[in-house]
PDB file of C-alpha atoms in Angstrom:
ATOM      1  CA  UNK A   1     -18.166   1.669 -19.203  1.00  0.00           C
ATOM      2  CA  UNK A   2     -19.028   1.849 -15.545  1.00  0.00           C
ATOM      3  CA  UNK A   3     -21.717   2.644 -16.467  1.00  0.00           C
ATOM      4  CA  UNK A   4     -22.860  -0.145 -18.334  1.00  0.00           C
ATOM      5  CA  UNK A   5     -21.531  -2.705 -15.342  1.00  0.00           C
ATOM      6  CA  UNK A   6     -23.214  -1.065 -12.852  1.00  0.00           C
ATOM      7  CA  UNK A   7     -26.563  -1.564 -14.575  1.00  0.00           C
ATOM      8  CA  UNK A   8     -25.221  -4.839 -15.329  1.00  0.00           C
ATOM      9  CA  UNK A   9     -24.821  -5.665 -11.352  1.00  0.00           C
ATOM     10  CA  UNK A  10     -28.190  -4.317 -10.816  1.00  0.00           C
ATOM     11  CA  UNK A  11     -29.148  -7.013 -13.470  1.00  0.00           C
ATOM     12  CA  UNK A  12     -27.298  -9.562 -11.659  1.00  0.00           C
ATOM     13  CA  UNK A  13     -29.041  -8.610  -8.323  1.00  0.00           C
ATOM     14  CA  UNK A  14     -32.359  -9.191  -9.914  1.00  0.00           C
ATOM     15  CA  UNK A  15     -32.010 -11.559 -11.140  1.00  0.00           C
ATOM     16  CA  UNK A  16     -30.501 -13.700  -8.265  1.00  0.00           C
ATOM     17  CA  UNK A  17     -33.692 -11.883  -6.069  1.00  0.00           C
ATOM     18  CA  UNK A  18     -36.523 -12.822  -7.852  1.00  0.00           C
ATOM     19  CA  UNK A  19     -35.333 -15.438 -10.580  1.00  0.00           C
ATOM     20  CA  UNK A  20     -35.224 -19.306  -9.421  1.00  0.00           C
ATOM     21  CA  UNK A  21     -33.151 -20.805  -6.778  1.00  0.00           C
ATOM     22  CA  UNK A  22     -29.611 -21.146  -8.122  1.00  0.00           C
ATOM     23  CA  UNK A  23     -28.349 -23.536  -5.885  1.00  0.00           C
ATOM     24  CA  UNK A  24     -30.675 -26.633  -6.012  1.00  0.00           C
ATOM     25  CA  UNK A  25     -28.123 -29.806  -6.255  1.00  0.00           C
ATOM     26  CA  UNK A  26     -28.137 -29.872  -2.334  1.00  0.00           C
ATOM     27  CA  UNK A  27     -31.183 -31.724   0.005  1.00  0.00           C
ATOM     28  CA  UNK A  28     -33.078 -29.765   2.513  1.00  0.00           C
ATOM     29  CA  UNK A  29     -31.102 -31.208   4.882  1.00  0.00           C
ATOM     30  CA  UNK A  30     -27.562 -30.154   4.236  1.00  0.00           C
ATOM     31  CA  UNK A  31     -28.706 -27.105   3.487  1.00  0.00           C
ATOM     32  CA  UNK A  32     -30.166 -26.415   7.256  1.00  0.00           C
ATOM     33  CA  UNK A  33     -28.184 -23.902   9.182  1.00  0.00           C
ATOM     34  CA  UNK A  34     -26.344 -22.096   6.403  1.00  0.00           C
ATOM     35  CA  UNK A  35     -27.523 -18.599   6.224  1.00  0.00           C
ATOM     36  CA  UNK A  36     -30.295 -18.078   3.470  1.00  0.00           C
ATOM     37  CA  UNK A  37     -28.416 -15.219   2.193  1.00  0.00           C
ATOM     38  CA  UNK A  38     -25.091 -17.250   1.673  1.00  0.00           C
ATOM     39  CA  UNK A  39     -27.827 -19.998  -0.898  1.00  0.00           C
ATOM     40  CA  UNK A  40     -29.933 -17.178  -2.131  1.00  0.00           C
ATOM     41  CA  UNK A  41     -26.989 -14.507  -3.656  1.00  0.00           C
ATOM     42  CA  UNK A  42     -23.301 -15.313  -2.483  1.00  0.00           C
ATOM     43  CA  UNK A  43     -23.000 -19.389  -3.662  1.00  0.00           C
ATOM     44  CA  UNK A  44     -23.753 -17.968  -7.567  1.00  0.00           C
ATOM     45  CA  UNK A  45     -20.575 -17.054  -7.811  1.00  0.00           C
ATOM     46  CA  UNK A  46     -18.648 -18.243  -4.661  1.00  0.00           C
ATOM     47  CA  UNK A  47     -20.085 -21.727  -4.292  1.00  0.00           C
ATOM     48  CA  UNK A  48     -22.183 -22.901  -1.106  1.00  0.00           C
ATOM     49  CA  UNK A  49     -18.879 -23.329   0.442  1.00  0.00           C
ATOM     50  CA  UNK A  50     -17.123 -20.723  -0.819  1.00  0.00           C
ATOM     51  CA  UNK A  51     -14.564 -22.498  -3.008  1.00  0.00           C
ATOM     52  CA  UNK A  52     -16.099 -22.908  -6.120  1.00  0.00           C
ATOM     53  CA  UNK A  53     -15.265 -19.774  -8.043  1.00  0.00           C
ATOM     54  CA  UNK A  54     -17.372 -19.055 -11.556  1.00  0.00           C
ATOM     55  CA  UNK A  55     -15.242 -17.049 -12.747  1.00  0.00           C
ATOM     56  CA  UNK A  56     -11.064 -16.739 -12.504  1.00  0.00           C
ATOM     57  CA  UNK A  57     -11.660 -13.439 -11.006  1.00  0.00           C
ATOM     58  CA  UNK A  58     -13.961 -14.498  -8.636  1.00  0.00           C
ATOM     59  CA  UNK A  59     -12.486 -15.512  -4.719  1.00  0.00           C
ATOM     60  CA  UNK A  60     -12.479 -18.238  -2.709  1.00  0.00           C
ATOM     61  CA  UNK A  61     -13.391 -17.154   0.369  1.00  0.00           C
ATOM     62  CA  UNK A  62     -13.962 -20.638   2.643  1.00  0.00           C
ATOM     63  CA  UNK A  63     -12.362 -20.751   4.953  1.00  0.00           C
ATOM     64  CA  UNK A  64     -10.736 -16.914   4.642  1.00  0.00           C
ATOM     65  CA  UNK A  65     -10.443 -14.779   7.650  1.00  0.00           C
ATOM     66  CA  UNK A  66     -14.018 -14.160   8.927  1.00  0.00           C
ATOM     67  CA  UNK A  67     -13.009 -10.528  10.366  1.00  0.00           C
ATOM     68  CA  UNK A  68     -11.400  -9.615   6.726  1.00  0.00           C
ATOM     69  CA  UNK A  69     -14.968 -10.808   5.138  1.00  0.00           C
ATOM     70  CA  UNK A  70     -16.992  -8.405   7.537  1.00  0.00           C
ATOM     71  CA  UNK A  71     -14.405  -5.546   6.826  1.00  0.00           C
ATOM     72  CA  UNK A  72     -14.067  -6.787   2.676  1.00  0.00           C
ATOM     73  CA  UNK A  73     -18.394  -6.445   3.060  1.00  0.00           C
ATOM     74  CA  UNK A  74     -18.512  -3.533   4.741  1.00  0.00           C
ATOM     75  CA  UNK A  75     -16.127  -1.514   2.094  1.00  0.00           C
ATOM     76  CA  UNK A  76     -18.307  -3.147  -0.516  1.00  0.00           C
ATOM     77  CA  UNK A  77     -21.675  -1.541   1.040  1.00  0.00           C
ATOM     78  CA  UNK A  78     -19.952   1.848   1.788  1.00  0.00           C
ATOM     79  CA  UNK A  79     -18.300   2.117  -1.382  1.00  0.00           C
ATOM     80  CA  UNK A  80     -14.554   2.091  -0.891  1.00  0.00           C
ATOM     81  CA  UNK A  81     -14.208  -0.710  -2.594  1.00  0.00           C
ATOM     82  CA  UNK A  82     -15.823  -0.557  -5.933  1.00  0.00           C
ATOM     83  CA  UNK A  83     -16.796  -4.103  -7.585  1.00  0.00           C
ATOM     84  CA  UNK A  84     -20.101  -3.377  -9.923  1.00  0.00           C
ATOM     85  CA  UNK A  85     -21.430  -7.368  -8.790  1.00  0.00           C
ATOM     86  CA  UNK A  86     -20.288  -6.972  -5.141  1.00  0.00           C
ATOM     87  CA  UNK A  87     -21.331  -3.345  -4.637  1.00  0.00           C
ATOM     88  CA  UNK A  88     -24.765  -4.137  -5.467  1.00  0.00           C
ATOM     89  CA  UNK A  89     -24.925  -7.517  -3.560  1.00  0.00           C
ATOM     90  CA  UNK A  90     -23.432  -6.148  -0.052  1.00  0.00           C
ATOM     91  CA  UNK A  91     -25.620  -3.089  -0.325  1.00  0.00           C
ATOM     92  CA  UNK A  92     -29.105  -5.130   0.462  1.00  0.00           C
ATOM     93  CA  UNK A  93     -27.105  -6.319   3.803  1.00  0.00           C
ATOM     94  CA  UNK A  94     -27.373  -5.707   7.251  1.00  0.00           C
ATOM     95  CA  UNK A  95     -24.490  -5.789   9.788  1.00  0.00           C
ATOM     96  CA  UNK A  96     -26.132  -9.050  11.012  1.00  0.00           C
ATOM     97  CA  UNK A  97     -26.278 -10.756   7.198  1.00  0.00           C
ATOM     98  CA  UNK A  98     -22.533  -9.257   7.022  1.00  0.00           C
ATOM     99  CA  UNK A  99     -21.309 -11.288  10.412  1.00  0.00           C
ATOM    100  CA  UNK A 100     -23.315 -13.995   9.592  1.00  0.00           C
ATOM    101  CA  UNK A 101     -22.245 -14.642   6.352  1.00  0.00           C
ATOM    102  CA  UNK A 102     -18.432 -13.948   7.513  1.00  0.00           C
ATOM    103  CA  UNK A 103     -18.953 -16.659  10.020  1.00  0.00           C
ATOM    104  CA  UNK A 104     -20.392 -18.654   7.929  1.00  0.00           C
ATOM    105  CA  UNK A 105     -17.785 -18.572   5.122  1.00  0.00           C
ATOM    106  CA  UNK A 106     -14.746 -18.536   7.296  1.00  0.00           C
ATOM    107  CA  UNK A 107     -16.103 -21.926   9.252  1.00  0.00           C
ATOM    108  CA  UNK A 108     -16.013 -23.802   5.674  1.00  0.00           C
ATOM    109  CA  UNK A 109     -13.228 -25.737   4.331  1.00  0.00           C
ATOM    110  CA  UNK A 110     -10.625 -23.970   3.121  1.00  0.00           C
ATOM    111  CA  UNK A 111      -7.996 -23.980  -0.020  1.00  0.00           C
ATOM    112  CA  UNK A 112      -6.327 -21.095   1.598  1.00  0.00           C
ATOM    113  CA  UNK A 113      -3.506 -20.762   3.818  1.00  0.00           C
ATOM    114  CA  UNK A 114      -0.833 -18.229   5.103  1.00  0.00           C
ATOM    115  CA  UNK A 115       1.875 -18.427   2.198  1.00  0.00           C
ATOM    116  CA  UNK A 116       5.289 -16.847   3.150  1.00  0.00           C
TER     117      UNK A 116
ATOM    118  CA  UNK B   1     -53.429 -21.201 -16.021  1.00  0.00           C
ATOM    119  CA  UNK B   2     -51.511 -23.814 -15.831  1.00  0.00           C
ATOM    120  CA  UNK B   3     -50.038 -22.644 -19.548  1.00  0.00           C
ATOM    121  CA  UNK B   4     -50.058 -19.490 -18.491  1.00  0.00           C
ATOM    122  CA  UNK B   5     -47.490 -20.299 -15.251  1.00  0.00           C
ATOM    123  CA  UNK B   6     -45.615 -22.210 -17.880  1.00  0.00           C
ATOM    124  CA  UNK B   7     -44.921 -19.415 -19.853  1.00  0.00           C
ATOM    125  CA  UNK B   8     -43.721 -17.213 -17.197  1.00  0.00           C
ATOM    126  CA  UNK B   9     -41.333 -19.153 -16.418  1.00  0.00           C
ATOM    127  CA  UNK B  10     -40.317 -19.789 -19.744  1.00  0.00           C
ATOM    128  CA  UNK B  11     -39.456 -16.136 -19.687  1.00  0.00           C
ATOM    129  CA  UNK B  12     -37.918 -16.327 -16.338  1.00  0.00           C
ATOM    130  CA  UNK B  13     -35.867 -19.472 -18.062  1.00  0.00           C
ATOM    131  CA  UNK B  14     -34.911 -16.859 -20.827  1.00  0.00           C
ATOM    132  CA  UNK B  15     -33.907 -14.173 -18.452  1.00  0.00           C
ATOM    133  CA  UNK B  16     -31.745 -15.895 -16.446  1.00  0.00           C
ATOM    134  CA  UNK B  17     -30.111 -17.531 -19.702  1.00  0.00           C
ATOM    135  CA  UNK B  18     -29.552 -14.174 -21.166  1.00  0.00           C
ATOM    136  CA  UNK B  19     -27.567 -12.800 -18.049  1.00  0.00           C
ATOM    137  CA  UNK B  20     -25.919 -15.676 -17.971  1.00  0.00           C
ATOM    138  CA  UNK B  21     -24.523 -15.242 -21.128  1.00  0.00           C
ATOM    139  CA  UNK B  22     -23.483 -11.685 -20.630  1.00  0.00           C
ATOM    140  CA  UNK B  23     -22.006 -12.562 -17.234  1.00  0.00           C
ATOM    141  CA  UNK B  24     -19.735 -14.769 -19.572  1.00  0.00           C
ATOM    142  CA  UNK B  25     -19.172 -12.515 -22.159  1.00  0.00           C
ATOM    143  CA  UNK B  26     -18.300  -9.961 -19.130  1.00  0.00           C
ATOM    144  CA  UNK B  27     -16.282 -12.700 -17.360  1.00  0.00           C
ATOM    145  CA  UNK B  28     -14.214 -13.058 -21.138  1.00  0.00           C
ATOM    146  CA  UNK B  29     -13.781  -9.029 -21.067  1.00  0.00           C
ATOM    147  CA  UNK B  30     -12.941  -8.991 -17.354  1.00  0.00           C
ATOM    148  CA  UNK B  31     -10.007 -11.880 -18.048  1.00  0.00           C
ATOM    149  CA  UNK B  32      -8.249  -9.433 -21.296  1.00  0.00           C
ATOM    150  CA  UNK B  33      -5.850  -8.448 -18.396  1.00  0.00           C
ATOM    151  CA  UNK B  34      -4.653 -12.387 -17.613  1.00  0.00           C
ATOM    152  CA  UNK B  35      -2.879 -12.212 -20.675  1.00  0.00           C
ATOM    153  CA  UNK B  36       0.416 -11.160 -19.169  1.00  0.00           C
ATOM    154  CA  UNK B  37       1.845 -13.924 -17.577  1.00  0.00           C
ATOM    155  CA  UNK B  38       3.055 -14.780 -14.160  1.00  0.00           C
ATOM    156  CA  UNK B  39       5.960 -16.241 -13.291  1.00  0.00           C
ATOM    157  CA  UNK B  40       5.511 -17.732  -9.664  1.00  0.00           C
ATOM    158  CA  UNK B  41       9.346 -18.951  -9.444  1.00  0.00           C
ATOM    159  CA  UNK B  42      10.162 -14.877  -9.919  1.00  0.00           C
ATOM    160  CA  UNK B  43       7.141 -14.320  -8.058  1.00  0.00           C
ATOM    161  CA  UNK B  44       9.199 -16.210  -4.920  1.00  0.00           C
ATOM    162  CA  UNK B  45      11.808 -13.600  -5.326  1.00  0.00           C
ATOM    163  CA  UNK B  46       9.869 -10.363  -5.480  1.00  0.00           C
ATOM    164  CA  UNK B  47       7.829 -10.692  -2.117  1.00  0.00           C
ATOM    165  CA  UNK B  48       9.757 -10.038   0.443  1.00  0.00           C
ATOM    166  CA  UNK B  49       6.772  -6.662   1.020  1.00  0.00           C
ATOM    167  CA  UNK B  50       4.338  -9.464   1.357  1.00  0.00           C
ATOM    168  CA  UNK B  51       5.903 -11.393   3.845  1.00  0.00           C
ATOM    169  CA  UNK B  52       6.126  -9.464   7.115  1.00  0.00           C
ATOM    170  CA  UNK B  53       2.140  -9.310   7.034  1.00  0.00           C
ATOM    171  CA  UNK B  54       0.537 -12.024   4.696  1.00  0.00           C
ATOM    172  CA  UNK B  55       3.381 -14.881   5.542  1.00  0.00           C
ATOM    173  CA  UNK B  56       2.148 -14.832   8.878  1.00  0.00           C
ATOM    174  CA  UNK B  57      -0.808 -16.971  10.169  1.00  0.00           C
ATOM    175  CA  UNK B  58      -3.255 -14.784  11.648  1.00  0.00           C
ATOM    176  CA  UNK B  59      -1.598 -11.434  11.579  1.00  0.00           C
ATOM    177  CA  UNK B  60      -3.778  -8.412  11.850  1.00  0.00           C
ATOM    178  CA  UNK B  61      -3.269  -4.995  10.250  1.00  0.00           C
ATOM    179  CA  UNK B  62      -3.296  -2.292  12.350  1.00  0.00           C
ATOM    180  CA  UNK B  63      -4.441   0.869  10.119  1.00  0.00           C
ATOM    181  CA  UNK B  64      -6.695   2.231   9.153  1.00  0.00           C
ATOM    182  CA  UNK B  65      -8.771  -0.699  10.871  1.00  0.00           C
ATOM    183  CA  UNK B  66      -7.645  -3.634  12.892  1.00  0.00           C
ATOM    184  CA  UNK B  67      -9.132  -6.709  10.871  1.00  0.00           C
ATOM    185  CA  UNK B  68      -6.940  -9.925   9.465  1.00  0.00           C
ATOM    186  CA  UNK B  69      -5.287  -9.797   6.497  1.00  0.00           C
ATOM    187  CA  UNK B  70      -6.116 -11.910   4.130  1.00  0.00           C
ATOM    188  CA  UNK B  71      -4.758 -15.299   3.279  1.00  0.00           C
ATOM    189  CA  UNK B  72      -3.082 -15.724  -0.330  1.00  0.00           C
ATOM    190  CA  UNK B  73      -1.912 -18.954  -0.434  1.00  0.00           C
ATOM    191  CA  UNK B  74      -4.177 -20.956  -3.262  1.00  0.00           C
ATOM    192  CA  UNK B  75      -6.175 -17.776  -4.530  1.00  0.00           C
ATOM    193  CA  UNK B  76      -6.923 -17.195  -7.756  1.00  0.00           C
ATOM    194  CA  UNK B  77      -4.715 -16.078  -9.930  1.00  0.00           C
ATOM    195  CA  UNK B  78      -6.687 -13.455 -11.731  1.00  0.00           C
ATOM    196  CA  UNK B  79      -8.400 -12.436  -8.498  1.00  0.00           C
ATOM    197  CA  UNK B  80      -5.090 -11.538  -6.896  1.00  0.00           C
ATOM    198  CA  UNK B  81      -3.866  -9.341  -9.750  1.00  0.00           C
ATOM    199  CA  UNK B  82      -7.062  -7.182  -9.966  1.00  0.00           C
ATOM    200  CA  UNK B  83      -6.792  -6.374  -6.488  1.00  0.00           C
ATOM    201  CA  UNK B  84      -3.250  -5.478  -6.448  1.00  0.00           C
ATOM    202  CA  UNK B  85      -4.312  -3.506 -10.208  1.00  0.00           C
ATOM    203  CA  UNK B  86      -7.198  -2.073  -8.057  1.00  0.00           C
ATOM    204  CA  UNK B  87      -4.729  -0.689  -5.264  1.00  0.00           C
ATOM    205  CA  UNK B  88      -2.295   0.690  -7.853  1.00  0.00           C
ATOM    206  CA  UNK B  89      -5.072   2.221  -9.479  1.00  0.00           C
ATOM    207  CA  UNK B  90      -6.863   3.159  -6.003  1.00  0.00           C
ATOM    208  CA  UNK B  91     -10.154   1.396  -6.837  1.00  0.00           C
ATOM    209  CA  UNK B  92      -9.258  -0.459  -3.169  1.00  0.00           C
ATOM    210  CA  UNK B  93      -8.430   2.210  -0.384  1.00  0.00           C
ATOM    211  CA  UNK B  94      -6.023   0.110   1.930  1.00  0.00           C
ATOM    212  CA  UNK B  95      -3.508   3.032   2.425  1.00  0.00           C
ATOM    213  CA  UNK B  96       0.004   0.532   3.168  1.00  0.00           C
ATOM    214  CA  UNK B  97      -1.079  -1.970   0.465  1.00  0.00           C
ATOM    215  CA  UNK B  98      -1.569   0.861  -1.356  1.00  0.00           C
ATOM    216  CA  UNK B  99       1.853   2.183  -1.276  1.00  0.00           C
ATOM    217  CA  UNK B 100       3.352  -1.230  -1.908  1.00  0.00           C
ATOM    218  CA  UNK B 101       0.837  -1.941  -4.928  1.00  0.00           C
ATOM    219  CA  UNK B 102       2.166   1.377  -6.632  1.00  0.00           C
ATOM    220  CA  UNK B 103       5.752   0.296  -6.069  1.00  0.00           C
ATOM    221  CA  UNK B 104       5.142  -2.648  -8.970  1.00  0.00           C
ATOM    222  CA  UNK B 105       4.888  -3.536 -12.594  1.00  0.00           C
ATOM    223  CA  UNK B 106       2.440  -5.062 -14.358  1.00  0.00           C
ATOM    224  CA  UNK B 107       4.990  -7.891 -14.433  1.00  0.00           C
ATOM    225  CA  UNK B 108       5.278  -7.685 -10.738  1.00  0.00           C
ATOM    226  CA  UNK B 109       2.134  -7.993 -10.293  1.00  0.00           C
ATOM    227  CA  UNK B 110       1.496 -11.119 -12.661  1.00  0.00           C
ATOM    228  CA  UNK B 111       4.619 -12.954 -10.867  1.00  0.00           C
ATOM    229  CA  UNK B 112       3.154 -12.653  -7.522  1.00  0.00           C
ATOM    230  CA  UNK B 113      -0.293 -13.473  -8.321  1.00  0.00           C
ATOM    231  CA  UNK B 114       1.022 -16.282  -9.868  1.00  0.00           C
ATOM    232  CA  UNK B 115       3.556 -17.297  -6.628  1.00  0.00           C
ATOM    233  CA  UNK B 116       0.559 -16.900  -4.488  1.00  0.00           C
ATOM    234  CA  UNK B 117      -2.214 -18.541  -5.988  1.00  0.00           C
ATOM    235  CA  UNK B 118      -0.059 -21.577  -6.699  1.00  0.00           C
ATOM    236  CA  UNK B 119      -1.061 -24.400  -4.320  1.00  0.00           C
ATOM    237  CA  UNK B 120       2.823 -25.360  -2.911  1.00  0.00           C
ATOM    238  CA  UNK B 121       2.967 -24.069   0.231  1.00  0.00           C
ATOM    239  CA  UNK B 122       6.364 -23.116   1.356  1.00  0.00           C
ATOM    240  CA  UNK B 123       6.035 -22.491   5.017  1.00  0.00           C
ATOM    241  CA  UNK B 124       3.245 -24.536   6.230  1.00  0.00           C
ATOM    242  CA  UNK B 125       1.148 -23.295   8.944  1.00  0.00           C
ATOM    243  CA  UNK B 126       0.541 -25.478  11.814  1.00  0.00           C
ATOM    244  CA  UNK B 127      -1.798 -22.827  13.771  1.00  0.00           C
ATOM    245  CA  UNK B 128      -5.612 -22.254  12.219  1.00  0.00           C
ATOM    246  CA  UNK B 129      -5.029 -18.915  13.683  1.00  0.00           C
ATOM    247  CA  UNK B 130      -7.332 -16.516  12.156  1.00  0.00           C
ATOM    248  CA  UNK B 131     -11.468 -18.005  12.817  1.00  0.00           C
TER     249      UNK B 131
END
């Protein structure tokens, strides 16, 4: 079973490398001064702003802590966290992409907020 | 030429169509484990582990690696639950959430992912704290 989703991420990461531009509803315009990376393979599934979630079990992370992104990245590319899609997506990044796109992510609008 | 670009991405069309439909069918499989039901209302009364680092705005952990936790508040659901699952199960390493993670239930679990990603927000923050 893992397996099969690894080879599935690596399918995912393909595809989002070499197939079309997913994100393609914005201008030119709004989309100066976002990090390629963030429009090229995290808005798939996160949205350009990070809130738009495809899938139930995928975060919003707009607005999250930008520190907790880097460190959440990080685990991804070293392995100790284990996500098939994320593992292969944080493993083509540098540490520059990772505090870039941290910054980037945590500067956006956010649904989330410190619940007690 | 021109037909011939047309056709390539016709199959690039067809590619991306086929993954997305197993990234659904994958996203269906992935979701087999919403089926248990949260209660957010008991979810209230089973956090009081959460609290003392999540409640507050901007609070960092301090081991293994100093970094802010996370904020819960308006999640999703599902999300929320496979990473508690995944700390239970030690797919994700944090050693105290860890340790709290194991202490719960699969009902637990489904009450406080449901308390958390619920969009009511009980104390409200007034700091933005954590950029």
């Amino acid at each position: 079973m893992n397996h099969i989703k690894q080879s599935f991420g690596f399918v995912v990461i393909l595809v989002l490398a070499f197939g079309p531009p997913l994100v393609n509803a914005q201008s030119e315009e709004e989309l100066v001064g976002i990090p390629a990376k963030a429009q090229e393979v995290c808005a798939a599934c996160h949205g350009l702003d990070g809130n738009k979630s495809m899938t139930p079990d995928t975060p919003k992370i707009g607005g999250q802590a930008s520190d907790y992104l880097a460190e959440a990245l990080e685990q991804y590319k070293n392995g100790m966290r284990n996500h098939p899609i994320m593992g292969a997506m944080a493993a083509g990044l540098t540490s520059q992409d990772i505090q870039e796109l941290s910054n980037y992510f945590a500067s956006q609008t956010s649904q989330l907020f410190s619940k007690y | 030429m021109i037909q011939e670009k047309g056709k390539i991405l016709d199959m690039k069309l067809q590619k991306v169509l086929s993954v997305l439909v197993i990234l659904l069918l994958f996203g269906v499989e992935s979701m087999h484990a919403v089926a248990q039901d949260g209660n957010a209302e008991a979810g209230a009364q089973k956090n009081a582990m959460c609290q003392g680092c999540h409640g507050i705005p901007g609070f960092r952990t301090a081991y293994p690696t100093v970094y802010t936790v996370p904020k819960l508040g308006g999640q999703n659901a599902l999300y929320l639950a496979n990473a508690l699952r995944a700390y239970k199960s030690g797919g994700r390493t944090h050693p105290g959430m860890r340790a709290i993670a194991s202490a719960l239930s699969d009902q637990d679990i489904a009450d406080l992912a449901a308390y958390y990603s619920e969009n009511k927000k009980i104390i409200v923050s007034t700091e933005k704290g954590t950029e």
